[in-house]
Amino acid sequence: MVNGVSEREANDALNAHVCKGAQQHEEVCLGLLTMILTEPPQAQRCYRDLMLVSRDGMNLILMKINQLLMEKYLKLQDTVRIQSQRVYLGFDCILGTPGE
């Protein structure tokens, strides 16, 4: 959907697709999460795009990361495991420490 286009065009295409409905929002967000976890060179761009298109305060992504960590963590490849740790730590830093 966003290959071979400028960043502005990619953002517009993602936003247009996300606005079509909840199913499209979920597809785009989970697709970007997958890219973050499996394509380290693209992770920064995908995270930025994810922040721009997420309409639920990243709730869907947080739930999916928790699910991955609880169910699949030991089966993940080392690269993905490191990326998931970084993303989880990033969310933890953004959301603040527990008990606040």
XYZ file of N, CA and C in Angstrom:
300
model
N 0.818 -1.192 0.000
C 0.000 0.000 0.000
C 0.863 1.257 0.000
N 2.037 1.197 0.642
C 2.860 2.397 0.775
C 4.232 2.250 0.130
N 4.446 1.169 -0.607
C 5.741 0.980 -1.268
C 5.866 1.887 -2.479
N 7.012 2.523 -2.601
C 7.300 3.321 -3.780
C 6.631 4.679 -3.820
N 6.133 5.163 -2.698
C 5.508 6.486 -2.657
C 6.217 7.334 -1.606
N 5.995 8.634 -1.672
C 6.625 9.528 -0.700
C 6.010 9.302 0.684
N 6.677 9.813 1.704
C 6.177 9.662 3.070
C 4.804 10.299 3.229
N 4.621 11.438 2.609
C 3.332 12.144 2.688
C 2.217 11.320 2.044
N 2.503 10.770 0.862
C 1.512 9.946 0.174
C 1.218 8.667 0.963
N 2.258 8.085 1.560
C 2.080 6.880 2.372
C 1.197 7.174 3.574
N 1.455 8.289 4.242
C 0.648 8.666 5.397
C -0.799 8.909 4.998
N -1.001 9.601 3.890
C -2.364 9.856 3.409
C -3.082 8.550 3.075
N -2.383 7.608 2.444
C -2.987 6.323 2.075
C -3.353 5.521 3.324
N -2.455 5.496 4.304
C -2.735 4.777 5.544
C -3.928 5.394 6.270
N -3.948 6.711 6.387
C -5.061 7.381 7.053
C -6.378 7.142 6.335
N -6.360 7.198 5.024
C -7.582 6.963 4.257
C -8.097 5.545 4.477
N -7.194 4.583 4.519
C -7.601 3.193 4.725
C -8.128 2.976 6.141
N -7.452 3.557 7.126
C -7.857 3.412 8.527
C -9.235 4.013 8.763
N -9.551 5.085 8.076
C -10.837 5.772 8.258
C -12.026 4.978 7.719
N -11.779 3.929 6.980
C -12.873 3.156 6.394
C -13.637 2.343 7.433
N -12.986 1.978 8.530
C -13.692 1.203 9.549
C -12.753 0.559 10.546
N -13.347 -0.086 11.540
C -12.576 -0.709 12.615
C -11.699 -1.852 12.101
N -12.228 -2.634 11.172
C -11.448 -3.748 10.625
C -10.190 -3.247 9.913
N -10.324 -2.184 9.137
C -9.172 -1.629 8.429
C -8.175 -1.020 9.420
N -8.685 -0.393 10.464
C -7.804 0.163 11.499
C -6.963 -0.944 12.122
N -7.616 -2.042 12.451
C -6.913 -3.166 13.057
C -5.882 -3.753 12.091
N -6.257 -3.909 10.826
C -5.332 -4.464 9.835
C -4.082 -3.612 9.690
N -4.266 -2.300 9.577
C -3.121 -1.407 9.403
C -2.242 -1.410 10.645
N -2.861 -1.306 11.819
C -2.073 -1.263 13.056
C -1.294 -2.551 13.274
N -1.941 -3.687 13.064
C -1.248 -4.965 13.249
C -0.191 -5.186 12.176
N -0.451 -4.702 10.982
C 0.565 -4.780 9.930
C 1.798 -3.960 10.268
N 1.577 -2.768 10.788
C 2.710 -1.924 11.180
C 3.452 -2.536 12.366
N 2.740 -3.127 13.316
C 3.397 -3.804 14.435
C 4.247 -4.960 13.933
N 3.713 -5.706 12.985
C 4.473 -6.816 12.398
C 5.756 -6.307 11.753
N 5.648 -5.211 11.024
C 6.841 -4.625 10.401
C 7.848 -4.178 11.459
N 7.378 -3.581 12.533
C 8.270 -3.128 13.603
C 9.037 -4.314 14.172
N 8.360 -5.431 14.360
C 8.980 -6.597 14.995
C 9.836 -7.426 14.053
N 9.565 -7.371 12.760
C 10.291 -8.256 11.838
C 11.262 -7.540 10.910
N 11.156 -6.237 10.773
C 12.023 -5.472 9.879
C 12.712 -4.347 10.650
N 13.779 -4.653 11.407
C 14.429 -3.631 12.224
C 14.819 -2.352 11.477
N 15.291 -2.432 10.220
C 15.635 -1.174 9.538
C 14.420 -0.270 9.291
N 13.238 -0.849 9.201
C 12.020 -0.083 8.937
C 11.254 0.273 10.219
N 11.732 -0.186 11.373
C 10.982 -0.057 12.624
C 10.670 1.393 12.980
N 11.613 2.283 12.823
C 11.376 3.673 13.201
C 10.282 4.314 12.338
N 10.338 4.096 11.047
C 9.319 4.646 10.151
C 7.950 4.041 10.454
N 7.914 2.739 10.675
C 6.642 2.072 10.962
C 6.064 2.528 12.296
N 6.914 2.725 13.280
C 6.433 3.216 14.576
C 5.834 4.618 14.421
N 6.495 5.461 13.661
C 5.967 6.800 13.412
C 4.616 6.722 12.721
N 4.511 5.870 11.707
C 3.240 5.697 11.009
C 2.168 5.146 11.948
N 2.554 4.214 12.799
C 1.614 3.644 13.754
C 1.083 4.707 14.707
N 1.956 5.564 15.180
C 1.532 6.640 16.075
C 0.575 7.592 15.365
N 0.765 7.798 14.078
C -0.086 8.715 13.324
C -1.459 8.133 13.014
N -1.559 6.831 12.808
C -2.834 6.254 12.393
C -3.622 5.603 13.524
N -3.004 5.374 14.658
C -3.707 4.715 15.757
C -4.828 5.608 16.270
N -6.019 5.059 16.318
C -7.204 5.822 16.719
C -7.714 5.419 18.104
N -7.051 4.459 18.745
C -7.535 3.960 20.028
C -6.516 4.119 21.151
N -5.619 5.075 20.989
C -4.614 5.289 22.029
C -3.634 4.143 22.151
N -3.407 3.429 21.065
C -2.483 2.295 21.000
C -2.970 1.093 21.813
N -4.232 1.084 22.204
C -4.772 -0.007 23.010
C -4.674 -1.349 22.287
N -5.033 -1.385 21.022
C -4.946 -2.618 20.246
C -3.519 -3.154 20.226
N -2.567 -2.265 20.012
C -1.160 -2.666 19.946
C -0.671 -3.171 21.298
N -1.026 -2.478 22.365
C -0.627 -2.910 23.705
C -1.186 -4.291 24.031
N -2.441 -4.533 23.681
C -3.037 -5.848 23.931
C -2.326 -6.929 23.125
N -1.990 -6.621 21.861
C -1.320 -7.613 21.018
C 0.102 -7.885 21.516
N 0.808 -6.854 21.952
C 2.160 -7.057 22.492
C 2.092 -7.918 23.744
N 1.146 -7.634 24.629
C 0.992 -8.458 25.827
C 0.683 -9.896 25.464
N -0.181 -10.101 24.483
C -0.502 -11.450 24.037
C 0.739 -12.156 23.505
N 1.504 -11.464 22.672
C 2.737 -12.053 22.137
C 3.711 -12.416 23.244
N 3.879 -11.515 24.180
C 4.823 -11.766 25.262
C 4.392 -12.945 26.119
N 3.120 -13.044 26.397
C 2.633 -14.126 27.258
C 2.619 -15.482 26.545
N 2.231 -15.497 25.284
C 2.036 -16.764 24.588
C 3.242 -17.237 23.777
N 3.975 -16.309 23.188
C 4.941 -16.703 22.171
C 6.380 -16.286 22.452
N 6.637 -15.625 23.552
C 7.936 -14.999 23.774
C 9.098 -15.977 23.599
N 9.012 -17.149 24.167
C 10.130 -18.089 24.109
C 10.359 -18.648 22.703
N 9.345 -18.571 21.851
C 9.460 -19.096 20.490
C 9.965 -18.054 19.491
N 10.028 -16.791 19.893
C 10.418 -15.729 18.966
C 11.900 -15.811 18.630
N 12.249 -15.367 17.433
C 13.645 -15.274 17.044
C 14.312 -14.180 17.880
N 15.621 -14.238 18.020
C 16.338 -13.270 18.847
C 16.099 -11.837 18.394
N 16.121 -11.578 17.100
C 15.925 -10.223 16.588
C 14.551 -9.697 16.969
N 13.536 -10.526 16.795
C 12.174 -10.121 17.131
C 12.039 -9.955 18.635
N 12.673 -10.825 19.406
C 12.608 -10.740 20.863
C 13.195 -9.415 21.338
N 14.304 -9.013 20.773
C 14.932 -7.742 21.147
C 14.030 -6.579 20.765
N 13.446 -6.619 19.554
C 12.546 -5.556 19.118
C 11.316 -5.475 20.028
N 10.747 -6.625 20.399
C 9.564 -6.599 21.254
C 9.911 -6.028 22.626
N 11.113 -6.308 23.107
C 11.538 -5.735 24.384
C 11.648 -4.222 24.263
N 12.196 -3.746 23.178
C 12.335 -2.309 22.974
C 10.973 -1.630 22.876
N 10.072 -2.227 22.098
C 8.743 -1.641 21.940
C 8.018 -1.643 23.275
N 8.082 -2.758 24.000
C 7.399 -2.854 25.290
C 7.972 -1.837 26.279
N 9.293 -1.720 26.298
C 9.925 -0.736 27.163
C 9.528 0.670 26.760
N 9.449 0.922 25.465
C 9.023 2.234 24.987
C 7.618 2.568 25.446
N 6.707 1.605 25.334
C 5.336 1.834 25.794
C 5.307 2.063 27.300
N 6.100 1.288 28.016
C 6.138 1.436 29.468
C 6.627 2.833 29.850
N 7.630 3.320 29.132
C 8.149 4.667 29.404
C 7.112 5.733 29.050
N 6.398 5.525 27.971
C 5.389 6.494 27.544
C 4.237 6.545 28.539
N 3.791 5.370 28.954
C 2.622 5.292 29.824
C 2.941 5.598 31.282
N 4.200 5.573 31.643
C 4.591 5.850 33.028
C 4.758 4.550 33.806
N 5.239 4.688 35.009
C 5.479 3.525 35.833
C 4.198 3.097 36.536
N 4.046 1.812 36.806
C 2.847 1.329 37.492
C 2.715 1.970 38.871
N 1.498 2.181 39.284
C 1.257 2.728 40.610
C 1.189 4.225 40.669
N 1.370 4.908 39.566
C 1.306 6.367 39.581
C -0.117 6.845 39.481
